[in-house]
Coordinates of C-alpha atoms in Angstrom, one line a residue:
X259 CA 98.9 138.3 118.5
X260 CA 97.8 136.8 115.2
X261 CA 99.7 136.4 112.0
X262 CA 98.7 138.3 108.9
X263 CA 99.2 137.1 105.3
X264 CA 100.8 139.8 103.2
X265 CA 99.0 141.0 100.1
X266 CA 101.9 139.9 97.8
X267 CA 101.6 136.3 99.1
X268 CA 97.8 136.3 98.6
X269 CA 98.4 137.5 95.0
X270 CA 101.0 134.7 94.4
X271 CA 98.6 132.0 95.8
X272 CA 95.6 133.4 93.8
X273 CA 97.6 133.0 90.7
X274 CA 98.5 129.4 91.4
X275 CA 95.4 128.1 93.1
X276 CA 91.9 127.6 91.8
X277 CA 90.4 129.8 94.6
X278 CA 89.0 133.2 93.8
X279 CA 90.6 136.2 95.5
X280 CA 87.5 136.5 97.7
X281 CA 87.7 132.8 98.8
X282 CA 91.4 133.1 99.5
X283 CA 90.7 136.2 101.6
X284 CA 88.1 134.3 103.7
X285 CA 90.6 131.4 104.1
X286 CA 93.3 133.9 105.0
X287 CA 91.1 135.6 107.6
X288 CA 90.5 132.2 109.3
X289 CA 94.2 131.3 109.1
X290 CA 95.2 134.6 110.6
X291 CA 92.7 134.1 113.6
X292 CA 94.5 130.9 114.6
X293 CA 98.1 131.2 113.5
X294 CA 100.5 133.2 115.6
X295 CA 103.6 132.6 113.5
X296 CA 102.4 131.9 109.9
X297 CA 102.2 128.1 110.6
X298 CA 99.4 125.7 111.7
X299 CA 100.0 122.7 114.0
X300 CA 97.6 119.8 113.7
X301 CA 94.9 121.2 116.0
X302 CA 95.0 124.6 114.4
X303 CA 94.8 123.0 110.9
X304 CA 91.7 121.1 112.0
X305 CA 90.1 124.2 113.4
X306 CA 90.7 126.3 110.2
X307 CA 89.5 123.6 107.9
X308 CA 86.3 123.0 109.9
X309 CA 85.6 126.7 110.1
X310 CA 86.1 127.3 106.4
X311 CA 84.1 124.4 105.0
X312 CA 80.5 123.9 105.9
X313 CA 80.9 120.2 105.7
X314 CA 84.3 118.5 106.0
X315 CA 82.8 115.3 104.8
X316 CA 83.7 116.1 101.2
X317 CA 87.4 116.1 102.0
X318 CA 87.6 113.6 104.9
X319 CA 85.8 110.9 103.0
X320 CA 89.1 110.1 101.2
X321 CA 91.0 109.5 104.5
X322 CA 91.2 106.2 106.3
X323 CA 90.7 106.2 110.0
X324 CA 88.2 106.7 112.7
X325 CA 86.4 110.0 113.5
X326 CA 86.5 113.3 111.6
X327 CA 89.2 114.7 113.9
X328 CA 91.6 111.8 113.2
X329 CA 90.9 112.1 109.5
X330 CA 91.8 115.8 109.6
X331 CA 95.0 114.9 111.3
X332 CA 95.8 112.5 108.5
X333 CA 95.1 115.2 105.9
X334 CA 97.5 117.4 107.8
X335 CA 100.3 115.1 106.8
X336 CA 99.4 115.2 103.1
X337 CA 99.1 119.0 103.2
X338 CA 102.5 119.4 105.0
X339 CA 104.4 119.1 101.7
X340 CA 107.8 120.2 103.1
X341 CA 107.5 117.8 106.0
X342 CA 108.4 120.4 108.7
X343 CA 105.5 119.4 111.0
X344 CA 103.4 122.5 110.3
X345 CA 101.2 123.7 107.5
X346 CA 101.7 127.3 106.2
X347 CA 99.1 129.3 104.3
X348 CA 100.4 128.3 100.9
X349 CA 100.3 124.6 101.8
X350 CA 96.8 125.0 103.2
X351 CA 95.4 126.9 100.2
X352 CA 97.1 124.6 97.7
X353 CA 95.9 121.4 99.4
X354 CA 92.3 122.6 99.7
X355 CA 92.4 123.8 96.1
X356 CA 93.6 120.4 94.8
X357 CA 91.1 118.4 96.9
X358 CA 88.1 120.6 96.0
X359 CA 88.9 121.7 92.5
X360 CA 92.1 120.0 91.4
X361 CA 92.9 118.3 88.1
X362 CA 92.9 114.5 87.9
X363 CA 96.7 114.5 87.9
X364 CA 96.8 116.7 91.0
X365 CA 94.4 114.5 92.9
X366 CA 96.4 111.4 91.9
X367 CA 99.5 113.0 93.4
X368 CA 97.5 113.9 96.5
X369 CA 96.2 110.3 96.8
X370 CA 99.8 109.1 96.6
X371 CA 100.8 111.3 99.5
X372 CA 98.0 110.0 101.6
X373 CA 99.0 106.4 100.9
X374 CA 102.7 107.1 101.5
X375 CA 102.2 107.0 105.3
X376 CA 105.9 107.2 106.1
X377 CA 106.6 110.0 103.6
X378 CA 109.6 108.2 102.0
X379 CA 108.4 108.9 98.4
X380 CA 107.3 105.3 97.7
X381 CA 104.2 103.3 98.6
X382 CA 104.8 99.8 100.1
X383 CA 102.4 97.0 100.1
X384 CA 102.1 97.3 103.9
X385 CA 101.1 101.0 103.6
X386 CA 98.4 100.1 101.1
X387 CA 97.1 97.2 103.2
X388 CA 97.1 99.4 106.4
X389 CA 95.4 102.2 104.7
X390 CA 92.6 100.1 103.2
X391 CA 92.1 98.1 106.4
X392 CA 91.7 101.3 108.4
X393 CA 89.4 102.7 105.7
X394 CA 87.2 99.6 105.7
X395 CA 87.1 99.4 109.5
X396 CA 86.0 103.0 109.7
X397 CA 83.2 102.3 107.3
X398 CA 82.1 99.4 109.4
X399 CA 82.3 101.6 112.5
X400 CA 79.9 104.0 111.0
X401 CA 77.3 101.3 110.4
X402 CA 78.0 99.4 113.7
X403 CA 79.0 96.3 111.9
X404 CA 82.2 94.2 112.1
X405 CA 84.6 93.4 109.3
X406 CA 84.3 89.8 108.1
X407 CA 87.8 88.4 108.0
X408 CA 87.0 86.2 105.0
X409 CA 86.0 89.3 103.1
X410 CA 89.1 91.2 104.3
X411 CA 91.3 88.3 103.0
X412 CA 89.6 88.6 99.5
X413 CA 90.1 92.3 99.5
X414 CA 93.7 92.1 100.7
X415 CA 94.5 89.4 98.0
X416 CA 93.0 91.8 95.4
X417 CA 95.2 94.7 96.8
X418 CA 98.3 92.5 96.6
X419 CA 97.6 91.7 93.0
X420 CA 96.9 95.3 92.2
X421 CA 100.1 96.3 94.0
X422 CA 102.2 93.8 92.0
X423 CA 100.6 95.0 88.7
X424 CA 101.5 98.6 89.6
X425 CA 105.1 97.8 90.7
X426 CA 106.5 98.0 87.2
X427 CA 110.2 97.7 88.2
X428 CA 109.5 94.9 90.7
X429 CA 111.4 96.6 93.5
X430 CA 108.7 96.0 96.1
X431 CA 107.4 99.6 96.2
X432 CA 105.3 101.9 94.0
X433 CA 106.9 105.2 93.0
X434 CA 104.9 108.3 92.2
X435 CA 105.4 107.7 88.4
X436 CA 104.2 104.1 88.7
X437 CA 101.2 105.2 90.7
X438 CA 100.3 107.8 88.1
X439 CA 100.6 105.2 85.3
X440 CA 98.5 102.7 87.2
X441 CA 95.8 105.1 88.4
X442 CA 95.5 107.0 85.1
X443 CA 94.6 103.7 83.3
X444 CA 90.9 103.0 84.2
X445 CA 91.4 99.3 83.4
X446 CA 94.3 98.9 85.9
X447 CA 93.2 97.1 89.1
X448 CA 94.7 99.7 91.3
X449 CA 92.8 102.5 89.5
X450 CA 89.6 100.6 90.2
X451 CA 90.4 100.4 93.9
X452 CA 91.4 104.1 94.1
X453 CA 88.3 105.2 92.2
X454 CA 86.2 103.8 95.0
X455 CA 87.8 106.3 97.4
X456 CA 88.7 109.4 95.5
X457 CA 86.2 111.4 93.4
X458 CA 88.1 112.4 90.2

């Protein structure tokens, strides 16, 4: 037995997302086909996103990692705003709306959630380095090349400097507010790094 999104919930989400009522109805139909309880697990999430979008490349391009499936699993974590291990319809619609049609500020917040791998509300230097190393490795995998360690050292040195410049209170982490300030300034080194990944 499948789950059905109630009309009042669709009306609420239509008012807050950038999707048309028709687009939300299509998304709702796909969600309802897969969800039995109003929630999506990782596999169900990947199935719905792949069935709704003709090409998931536009949203998986921003995610570090290997194949499309593992990238969709990483997106799942960013969509799971309440951290309960599932994605409900509102989280799905809101996440897709931000990724595909969001404002610059919304996309910056989404990028922050992607980089905050442990979900503690701050980005550590280790999280940035792991994210970008995985991203660069995935790019090399696509072209059947290997990552030059001298090049990675130069990139990681740049990331360290960018991180220090963004860590305004010098506590060893970047808060959401610090991230917004850094990435909103096109001359900030972290903004230049993020611009290479996220289309804003």
